[in-house]
Amino acid sequence: MSMYKRILVATDGSSLSDKAVATAIDLALLTGAELVSVNVAHLQPHGYFEGSMVLTQREIEASQEQAEHAAQRLVDAVRTSAVAKGVRSAQAIVMKSNQVAEAIISTAKNQQCDLIVMASHGRRSLARLLMGSETLHVLTHSHIPVLVLR
């Protein structure tokens, strides 16, 4: 009976989240678990201002598409790396949401994961002056164990 069957790893491409990914892959190998990698792509607000420029709806959509492609590349890279290292099954998921923590928790639930691995803070945390707020939210609201890498 293995300890974990399905491990979810949240990634945002930051060097700290790379550490979380490496740890999640190691754990999946150790326990024979499957891996689910997830990135949350932020939704662009409709009246999005870029400095003093008002972007057109088309530009907003293009920017959104770009963000989703970048997110997909990120999780695909995690999946490729996991499979190359011998993880028996790996999935790559992009969630479109501005509720990062909620998206991570619901993905873990929908994918029937029994562990969440994530970094103590992400790429956007300093810009938002909310150090680790999404991680804290996951820790507070998750019903499964959370491994936080620092």
GROMACS .gro file of N, CA and C in nm:
model
  450
    1MET      N    1   0.087  -0.120   0.000
    1MET     CA    2   0.000   0.000   0.000
    1MET      C    3   0.090   0.124   0.000
    2SER      N    4   0.088   0.200  -0.108
    2SER     CA    5   0.177   0.317  -0.114
    2SER      C    6   0.117   0.435  -0.040
    3MET      N    7   0.205   0.522   0.003
    3MET     CA    8   0.166   0.637   0.084
    3MET      C    9   0.078   0.734   0.005
    4TYR      N   10   0.121   0.766  -0.117
    4TYR     CA   11   0.044   0.858  -0.201
    4TYR      C   12   0.014   0.791  -0.334
    5LYS      N   13  -0.107   0.815  -0.384
    5LYS     CA   14  -0.146   0.760  -0.514
    5LYS      C   15  -0.135   0.865  -0.623
    6ARG      N   16  -0.176   0.988  -0.589
    6ARG     CA   17  -0.172   1.097  -0.687
    6ARG      C   18  -0.125   1.226  -0.619
    7ILE      N   19  -0.017   1.281  -0.671
    7ILE     CA   20   0.041   1.402  -0.614
    7ILE      C   21   0.015   1.519  -0.708
    8LEU      N   22  -0.038   1.627  -0.654
    8LEU     CA   23  -0.055   1.749  -0.734
    8LEU      C   24   0.059   1.844  -0.704
    9VAL      N   25   0.123   1.896  -0.809
    9VAL     CA   26   0.226   1.997  -0.787
    9VAL      C   27   0.184   2.125  -0.858
   10ALA      N   28   0.186   2.235  -0.784
   10ALA     CA   29   0.151   2.365  -0.841
   10ALA      C   30   0.280   2.432  -0.886
   11THR      N   31   0.280   2.483  -1.009
   11THR     CA   32   0.399   2.549  -1.060
   11THR      C   33   0.366   2.684  -1.121
   12ASP      N   34   0.457   2.780  -1.105
   12ASP     CA   35   0.438   2.910  -1.171
   12ASP      C   36   0.566   2.952  -1.246
   13GLY      N   37   0.659   2.857  -1.258
   13GLY     CA   38   0.780   2.887  -1.332
   13GLY      C   39   0.887   2.959  -1.254
   14SER      N   40   0.860   2.993  -1.128
   14SER     CA   41   0.963   3.058  -1.045
   14SER      C   42   1.065   2.953  -1.001
   15SER      N   43   1.183   2.999  -0.959
   15SER     CA   44   1.287   2.901  -0.921
   15SER      C   45   1.245   2.823  -0.797
   16LEU      N   46   1.169   2.886  -0.710
   16LEU     CA   47   1.121   2.815  -0.591
   16LEU      C   48   1.019   2.708  -0.630
   17SER      N   49   0.935   2.738  -0.728
   17SER     CA   50   0.839   2.636  -0.770
   17SER      C   51   0.907   2.523  -0.848
   18ASP      N   52   1.023   2.552  -0.909
   18ASP     CA   53   1.102   2.446  -0.973
   18ASP      C   54   1.147   2.345  -0.868
   19LYS      N   55   1.180   2.396  -0.749
   19LYS     CA   56   1.221   2.312  -0.637
   19LYS      C   57   1.104   2.223  -0.592
   20ALA      N   58   0.984   2.282  -0.591
   20ALA     CA   59   0.864   2.206  -0.556
   20ALA      C   60   0.840   2.095  -0.657
   21VAL      N   61   0.860   2.127  -0.785
   21VAL     CA   62   0.842   2.029  -0.893
   21VAL      C   63   0.940   1.913  -0.877
   22ALA      N   64   1.067   1.946  -0.854
   22ALA     CA   65   1.170   1.842  -0.836
   22ALA      C   66   1.137   1.751  -0.719
   23THR      N   67   1.091   1.811  -0.610
   23THR     CA   68   1.054   1.734  -0.490
   23THR      C   69   0.932   1.645  -0.518
   24ALA      N   70   0.834   1.700  -0.588
   24ALA     CA   71   0.713   1.625  -0.621
   24ALA      C   72   0.746   1.505  -0.709
   25ILE      N   73   0.837   1.526  -0.806
   25ILE     CA   74   0.878   1.416  -0.894
   25ILE      C   75   0.950   1.307  -0.814
   26ASP      N   76   1.041   1.348  -0.725
   26ASP     CA   77   1.111   1.252  -0.639
   26ASP      C   78   1.012   1.172  -0.554
   27LEU      N   79   0.916   1.242  -0.496
   27LEU     CA   80   0.816   1.176  -0.411
   27LEU      C   81   0.731   1.078  -0.493
   28ALA      N   82   0.694   1.119  -0.613
   28ALA     CA   83   0.614   1.032  -0.700
   28ALA      C   84   0.692   0.906  -0.733
   29LEU      N   85   0.822   0.922  -0.758
   29LEU     CA   86   0.908   0.806  -0.788
   29LEU      C   87   0.920   0.715  -0.665
   30LEU      N   88   0.940   0.775  -0.550
   30LEU     CA   89   0.956   0.699  -0.425
   30LEU      C   90   0.831   0.620  -0.389
   31THR      N   91   0.715   0.680  -0.412
   31THR     CA   92   0.590   0.619  -0.365
   31THR      C   93   0.512   0.551  -0.477
   32GLY      N   94   0.565   0.560  -0.600
   32GLY     CA   95   0.495   0.501  -0.714
   32GLY      C   96   0.367   0.576  -0.748
   33ALA      N   97   0.361   0.703  -0.710
   33ALA     CA   98   0.240   0.782  -0.732
   33ALA      C   99   0.236   0.841  -0.873
   34GLU      N  100   0.115   0.880  -0.913
   34GLU     CA  101   0.098   0.955  -1.037
   34GLU      C  102   0.117   1.102  -1.003
   35LEU      N  103   0.150   1.183  -1.105
   35LEU     CA  104   0.173   1.325  -1.082
   35LEU      C  105   0.078   1.410  -1.165
   36VAL      N  106   0.022   1.511  -1.102
   36VAL     CA  107  -0.062   1.607  -1.174
   36VAL      C  108   0.002   1.744  -1.156
   37SER      N  109   0.044   1.805  -1.265
   37SER     CA  110   0.103   1.938  -1.252
   37SER      C  111   0.001   2.042  -1.296
   38VAL      N  112  -0.011   2.148  -1.218
   38VAL     CA  113  -0.111   2.251  -1.247
   38VAL      C  114  -0.051   2.390  -1.242
   39ASN      N  115  -0.095   2.473  -1.336
   39ASN     CA  116  -0.061   2.615  -1.333
   39ASN      C  117  -0.192   2.691  -1.346
   40VAL      N  118  -0.203   2.800  -1.270
   40VAL     CA  119  -0.324   2.881  -1.277
   40VAL      C  120  -0.296   3.004  -1.362
   41ALA      N  121  -0.363   3.011  -1.476
   41ALA     CA  122  -0.348   3.126  -1.565
   41ALA      C  123  -0.448   3.233  -1.523
   42HIS      N  124  -0.397   3.351  -1.494
   42HIS     CA  125  -0.484   3.461  -1.450
   42HIS      C  126  -0.570   3.512  -1.564
   43LEU      N  127  -0.692   3.547  -1.533
   43LEU     CA  128  -0.781   3.603  -1.633
   43LEU      C  129  -0.759   3.754  -1.640
   44GLN      N  130  -0.750   3.806  -1.762
   44GLN     CA  131  -0.733   3.951  -1.778
   44GLN      C  132  -0.865   4.022  -1.751
   45PRO      N  133  -0.861   4.130  -1.673
   45PRO     CA  134  -0.983   4.208  -1.654
   45PRO      C  135  -1.025   4.274  -1.786
   46HIS      N  136  -1.152   4.309  -1.800
   46HIS     CA  137  -1.200   4.359  -1.930
   46HIS      C  138  -1.148   4.497  -1.966
   47GLY      N  139  -1.146   4.590  -1.873
   47GLY     CA  140  -1.096   4.723  -1.905
   47GLY      C  141  -0.951   4.735  -1.867
   48TYR      N  142  -0.870   4.645  -1.921
   48TYR     CA  143  -0.731   4.633  -1.878
   48TYR      C  144  -0.647   4.751  -1.925
   49PHE      N  145  -0.578   4.817  -1.832
   49PHE     CA  146  -0.492   4.931  -1.866
   49PHE      C  147  -0.347   4.888  -1.866
   50GLU      N  148  -0.276   4.919  -1.973
   50GLU     CA  149  -0.133   4.890  -1.980
   50GLU      C  150  -0.065   5.026  -1.974
   51GLY      N  151  -0.025   5.067  -1.854
   51GLY     CA  152   0.026   5.204  -1.837
   51GLY      C  153  -0.089   5.298  -1.863
   52SER      N  154  -0.075   5.386  -1.961
   52SER     CA  155  -0.185   5.479  -1.989
   52SER      C  156  -0.264   5.434  -2.112
   53MET      N  157  -0.223   5.320  -2.168
   53MET     CA  158  -0.292   5.270  -2.288
   53MET      C  159  -0.412   5.185  -2.250
   54VAL      N  160  -0.522   5.210  -2.315
   54VAL     CA  161  -0.638   5.123  -2.297
   54VAL      C  162  -0.629   5.017  -2.406
   55LEU      N  163  -0.629   4.893  -2.367
   55LEU     CA  164  -0.620   4.785  -2.465
   55LEU      C  165  -0.756   4.755  -2.524
   56THR      N  166  -0.758   4.721  -2.653
   56THR     CA  167  -0.883   4.680  -2.716
   56THR      C  168  -0.919   4.539  -2.670
   57GLN      N  169  -1.043   4.501  -2.692
   57GLN     CA  170  -1.089   4.367  -2.655
   57GLN      C  171  -1.002   4.261  -2.724
   58ARG      N  172  -0.966   4.286  -2.850
   58ARG     CA  173  -0.883   4.193  -2.926
   58ARG      C  174  -0.745   4.177  -2.860
   59GLU      N  175  -0.688   4.289  -2.817
   59GLU     CA  176  -0.556   4.286  -2.753
   59GLU      C  177  -0.563   4.212  -2.619
   60ILE      N  178  -0.673   4.233  -2.547
   60ILE     CA  179  -0.691   4.165  -2.419
   60ILE      C  180  -0.699   4.014  -2.444
   61GLU      N  181  -0.774   3.976  -2.546
   61GLU     CA  182  -0.787   3.833  -2.579
   61GLU      C  183  -0.653   3.773  -2.621
   62ALA      N  184  -0.576   3.849  -2.699
   62ALA     CA  185  -0.444   3.802  -2.744
   62ALA      C  186  -0.352   3.782  -2.624
   63SER      N  187  -0.358   3.876  -2.532
   63SER     CA  188  -0.276   3.870  -2.411
   63SER      C  189  -0.315   3.750  -2.325
   64GLN      N  190  -0.446   3.725  -2.318
   64GLN     CA  191  -0.499   3.610  -2.244
   64GLN      C  192  -0.451   3.479  -2.307
   65GLU      N  193  -0.459   3.472  -2.439
   65GLU     CA  194  -0.416   3.353  -2.512
   65GLU      C  195  -0.268   3.325  -2.488
   66GLN      N  196  -0.190   3.433  -2.489
   66GLN     CA  197  -0.046   3.424  -2.466
   66GLN      C  198  -0.018   3.366  -2.327
   67ALA      N  199  -0.092   3.417  -2.228
   67ALA     CA  200  -0.076   3.371  -2.090
   67ALA      C  201  -0.111   3.223  -2.078
   68GLU      N  202  -0.216   3.180  -2.148
   68GLU     CA  203  -0.258   3.040  -2.143
   68GLU      C  204  -0.156   2.949  -2.212
   69HIS      N  205  -0.099   2.995  -2.325
   69HIS     CA  206   0.004   2.917  -2.393
   69HIS      C  207   0.127   2.901  -2.304
   70ALA      N  208   0.166   3.010  -2.238
   70ALA     CA  209   0.283   3.007  -2.148
   70ALA      C  210   0.256   2.909  -2.033
   71ALA      N  211   0.135   2.912  -1.980
   71ALA     CA  212   0.096   2.822  -1.870
   71ALA      C  213   0.100   2.677  -1.917
   72GLN      N  214   0.050   2.653  -2.037
   72GLN     CA  215   0.048   2.517  -2.092
   72GLN      C  216   0.191   2.465  -2.114
   73ARG      N  217   0.279   2.552  -2.165
   73ARG     CA  218   0.419   2.513  -2.185
   73ARG      C  219   0.484   2.473  -2.053
   74LEU      N  220   0.450   2.548  -1.949
   74LEU     CA  221   0.505   2.525  -1.815
   74LEU      C  222   0.467   2.387  -1.762
   75VAL      N  223   0.338   2.356  -1.766
   75VAL     CA  224   0.293   2.227  -1.712
   75VAL      C  225   0.332   2.111  -1.802
   76ASP      N  226   0.339   2.135  -1.933
   76ASP     CA  227   0.385   2.031  -2.025
   76ASP      C  228   0.530   1.994  -1.997
   77ALA      N  229   0.611   2.095  -1.967
   77ALA     CA  230   0.753   2.073  -1.935
   77ALA      C  231   0.767   1.988  -1.809
   78VAL      N  232   0.682   2.012  -1.711
   78VAL     CA  233   0.683   1.934  -1.587
   78VAL      C  234   0.645   1.789  -1.618
   79ARG      N  235   0.542   1.772  -1.700
   79ARG     CA  236   0.497   1.636  -1.736
   79ARG      C  237   0.608   1.560  -1.809
   80THR      N  238   0.669   1.627  -1.907
   80THR     CA  239   0.778   1.566  -1.986
   80THR      C  240   0.893   1.523  -1.896
   81SER      N  241   0.931   1.613  -1.806
   81SER     CA  242   1.041   1.586  -1.714
   81SER      C  243   1.007   1.469  -1.620
   82ALA      N  244   0.884   1.466  -1.571
   82ALA     CA  245   0.841   1.358  -1.480
   82ALA      C  246   0.845   1.222  -1.549
   83VAL      N  247   0.792   1.218  -1.671
   83VAL     CA  248   0.789   1.093  -1.747
   83VAL      C  249   0.932   1.048  -1.781
   84ALA      N  250   1.017   1.144  -1.817
   84ALA     CA  251   1.157   1.112  -1.850
   84ALA      C  252   1.229   1.052  -1.730
   85LYS      N  253   1.190   1.096  -1.609
   85LYS     CA  254   1.256   1.045  -1.488
   85LYS      C  255   1.194   0.915  -1.438
   86GLY      N  256   1.085   0.872  -1.504
   86GLY     CA  257   1.028   0.743  -1.470
   86GLY      C  258   0.897   0.745  -1.391
   87VAL      N  259   0.836   0.863  -1.375
   87VAL     CA  260   0.704   0.870  -1.309
   87VAL      C  261   0.605   0.797  -1.400
   88ARG      N  262   0.523   0.709  -1.340
   88ARG     CA  263   0.445   0.617  -1.425
   88ARG      C  264   0.331   0.686  -1.501
   89SER      N  265   0.282   0.796  -1.447
   89SER     CA  266   0.177   0.869  -1.516
   89SER      C  267   0.182   1.015  -1.473
   90ALA      N  268   0.178   1.105  -1.570
   90ALA     CA  269   0.183   1.247  -1.536
   90ALA      C  270   0.084   1.324  -1.624
   91GLN      N  271   0.015   1.417  -1.561
   91GLN     CA  272  -0.084   1.498  -1.630
   91GLN      C  273  -0.047   1.645  -1.619
   92ALA      N  274  -0.086   1.723  -1.719
   92ALA     CA  275  -0.058   1.867  -1.720
   92ALA      C  276  -0.190   1.943  -1.732
   93ILE      N  277  -0.218   2.026  -1.634
   93ILE     CA  278  -0.347   2.097  -1.632
   93ILE      C  279  -0.327   2.247  -1.616
   94VAL      N  280  -0.398   2.325  -1.700
   94VAL     CA  281  -0.401   2.470  -1.683
   94VAL      C  282  -0.541   2.509  -1.636
   95MET      N  283  -0.546   2.584  -1.526
   95MET     CA  284  -0.674   2.634  -1.475
   95MET      C  285  -0.681   2.783  -1.504
   96LYS      N  286  -0.794   2.829  -1.556
   96LYS     CA  287  -0.810   2.972  -1.583
   96LYS      C  288  -0.891   3.033  -1.469
   97SER      N  289  -0.823   3.111  -1.385
   97SER     CA  290  -0.890   3.166  -1.267
   97SER      C  291  -0.806   3.276  -1.205
   98ASN      N  292  -0.870   3.366  -1.132
   98ASN     CA  293  -0.796   3.463  -1.052
   98ASN      C  294  -0.791   3.420  -0.905
   99GLN      N  295  -0.863   3.314  -0.872
   99GLN     CA  296  -0.856   3.257  -0.736
   99GLN      C  297  -0.756   3.144  -0.742
  100VAL      N  298  -0.628   3.177  -0.730
  100VAL     CA  299  -0.522   3.078  -0.747
  100VAL      C  300  -0.538   2.961  -0.651
  101ALA      N  301  -0.549   2.992  -0.523
  101ALA     CA  302  -0.558   2.887  -0.421
  101ALA      C  303  -0.681   2.799  -0.442
  102GLU      N  304  -0.795   2.862  -0.468
  102GLU     CA  305  -0.919   2.786  -0.491
  102GLU      C  306  -0.905   2.694  -0.611
  103ALA      N  307  -0.838   2.742  -0.715
  103ALA     CA  308  -0.819   2.661  -0.837
  103ALA      C  309  -0.730   2.540  -0.808
  104ILE      N  310  -0.628   2.561  -0.726
  104ILE     CA  311  -0.537   2.451  -0.688
  104ILE      C  312  -0.613   2.347  -0.606
  105ILE      N  313  -0.689   2.394  -0.508
  105ILE     CA  314  -0.765   2.304  -0.421
  105ILE      C  315  -0.870   2.225  -0.501
  106SER      N  316  -0.942   2.293  -0.590
  106SER     CA  317  -1.046   2.223  -0.666
  106SER      C  318  -0.985   2.124  -0.765
  107THR      N  319  -0.868   2.157  -0.822
  107THR     CA  320  -0.801   2.062  -0.911
  107THR      C  321  -0.759   1.937  -0.833
  108ALA      N  322  -0.704   1.959  -0.715
  108ALA     CA  323  -0.663   1.845  -0.631
  108ALA      C  324  -0.782   1.755  -0.600
  109LYS      N  325  -0.897   1.819  -0.574
  109LYS     CA  326  -1.019   1.745  -0.542
  109LYS      C  327  -1.069   1.669  -0.666
  110ASN      N  328  -1.081   1.741  -0.779
  110ASN     CA  329  -1.132   1.680  -0.903
  110ASN      C  330  -1.042   1.568  -0.954
  111GLN      N  331  -0.913   1.581  -0.932
  111GLN     CA  332  -0.817   1.481  -0.978
  111GLN      C  333  -0.792   1.372  -0.873
  112GLN      N  334  -0.863   1.381  -0.762
  112GLN     CA  335  -0.850   1.284  -0.652
  112GLN      C  336  -0.705   1.267  -0.606
  113CYS      N  337  -0.639   1.383  -0.589
  113CYS     CA  338  -0.501   1.380  -0.539
  113CYS      C  339  -0.503   1.364  -0.387
  114ASP      N  340  -0.396   1.306  -0.332
  114ASP     CA  341  -0.390   1.291  -0.188
  114ASP      C  342  -0.274   1.369  -0.126
  115LEU      N  343  -0.208   1.452  -0.207
  115LEU     CA  344  -0.103   1.541  -0.156
  115LEU      C  345  -0.089   1.658  -0.252
  116ILE      N  346  -0.070   1.777  -0.195
  116ILE     CA  347  -0.040   1.897  -0.274
  116ILE      C  348   0.103   1.938  -0.241
  117VAL      N  349   0.185   1.959  -0.344
  117VAL     CA  350   0.321   2.009  -0.323
  117VAL      C  351   0.329   2.147  -0.388
  118MET      N  352   0.376   2.246  -0.312
  118MET     CA  353   0.388   2.381  -0.368
  118MET      C  354   0.495   2.462  -0.297
  119ALA      N  355   0.531   2.573  -0.358
  119ALA     CA  356   0.632   2.661  -0.299
  119ALA      C  357   0.568   2.751  -0.194
  120SER      N  358   0.651   2.801  -0.102
  120SER     CA  359   0.598   2.886   0.005
  120SER      C  360   0.551   3.022  -0.047
  121HIS      N  361   0.606   3.065  -0.160
  121HIS     CA  362   0.552   3.183  -0.227
  121HIS      C  363   0.590   3.178  -0.373
  122GLY      N  364   0.514   3.251  -0.454
  122GLY     CA  365   0.532   3.239  -0.598
  122GLY      C  366   0.584   3.363  -0.662
  123ARG      N  367   0.585   3.357  -0.792
  123ARG     CA  368   0.636   3.461  -0.879
  123ARG      C  369   0.569   3.596  -0.855
  124ARG      N  370   0.437   3.594  -0.832
  124ARG     CA  371   0.362   3.718  -0.824
  124ARG      C  372   0.357   3.777  -0.683
  125SER      N  373   0.403   3.701  -0.585
  125SER     CA  374   0.380   3.741  -0.446
  125SER      C  375   0.438   3.878  -0.412
  126LEU      N  376   0.561   3.906  -0.457
  126LEU     CA  377   0.622   4.034  -0.421
  126LEU      C  378   0.552   4.149  -0.490
  127ALA      N  379   0.515   4.128  -0.615
  127ALA     CA  380   0.445   4.233  -0.689
  127ALA      C  381   0.314   4.267  -0.620
  128ARG      N  382   0.252   4.166  -0.560
  128ARG     CA  383   0.122   4.188  -0.497
  128ARG      C  384   0.136   4.220  -0.348
  129LEU      N  385   0.261   4.220  -0.300
  129LEU     CA  386   0.287   4.247  -0.159
  129LEU      C  387   0.208   4.155  -0.066
  130LEU      N  388   0.181   4.035  -0.114
  130LEU     CA  389   0.109   3.937  -0.032
  130LEU      C  390   0.193   3.811  -0.027
  131MET      N  391   0.298   3.817   0.050
  131MET     CA  392   0.391   3.705   0.054
  131MET      C  393   0.323   3.576   0.096
  132GLY      N  394   0.317   3.483   0.003
  132GLY     CA  395   0.266   3.352   0.038
  132GLY      C  396   0.118   3.344   0.068
  133SER      N  397   0.042   3.446   0.028
  133SER     CA  398  -0.101   3.446   0.064
  133SER      C  399  -0.177   3.330  -0.001
  134GLU      N  400  -0.142   3.298  -0.127
  134GLU     CA  401  -0.211   3.187  -0.195
  134GLU      C  402  -0.175   3.055  -0.127
  135THR      N  403  -0.047   3.040  -0.092
  135THR     CA  404  -0.002   2.918  -0.024
  135THR      C  405  -0.072   2.903   0.110
  136LEU      N  406  -0.082   3.014   0.183
  136LEU     CA  407  -0.150   3.014   0.312
  136LEU      C  408  -0.295   2.972   0.296
  137HIS      N  409  -0.359   3.024   0.192
  137HIS     CA  410  -0.498   2.991   0.164
  137HIS      C  411  -0.514   2.840   0.136
  138VAL      N  412  -0.421   2.785   0.058
  138VAL     CA  413  -0.427   2.641   0.031
  138VAL      C  414  -0.410   2.562   0.161
  139LEU      N  415  -0.310   2.603   0.240
  139LEU     CA  416  -0.285   2.536   0.369
  139LEU      C  417  -0.407   2.538   0.459
  140THR      N  418  -0.475   2.652   0.459
  140THR     CA  419  -0.591   2.671   0.547
  140THR      C  420  -0.713   2.592   0.500
  141HIS      N  421  -0.732   2.583   0.370
  141HIS     CA  422  -0.857   2.527   0.318
  141HIS      C  423  -0.848   2.387   0.258
  142SER      N  424  -0.728   2.337   0.239
  142SER     CA  425  -0.713   2.204   0.179
  142SER      C  426  -0.753   2.095   0.278
  143HIS      N  427  -0.821   1.991   0.225
  143HIS     CA  428  -0.856   1.878   0.312
  143HIS      C  429  -0.755   1.764   0.300
  144ILE      N  430  -0.656   1.785   0.214
  144ILE     CA  431  -0.550   1.684   0.203
  144ILE      C  432  -0.418   1.748   0.246
  145PRO      N  433  -0.317   1.667   0.279
  145PRO     CA  434  -0.190   1.723   0.324
  145PRO      C  435  -0.126   1.813   0.218
  146VAL      N  436  -0.054   1.914   0.267
  146VAL     CA  437   0.015   2.008   0.178
  146VAL      C  438   0.162   2.011   0.219
  147LEU      N  439   0.250   1.986   0.122
  147LEU     CA  440   0.394   1.996   0.147
  147LEU      C  441   0.443   2.128   0.089
  148VAL      N  442   0.494   2.216   0.176
  148VAL     CA  443   0.536   2.349   0.132
  148VAL      C  444   0.688   2.357   0.129
  149LEU      N  445   0.743   2.391   0.012
  149LEU     CA  446   0.887   2.402  -0.005
  149LEU      C  447   0.929   2.548   0.015
  150ARG      N  448   1.039   2.568   0.091
  150ARG     CA  449   1.083   2.703   0.115
  150ARG      C  450   1.229   2.720   0.076
   0.00000   0.00000   0.00000
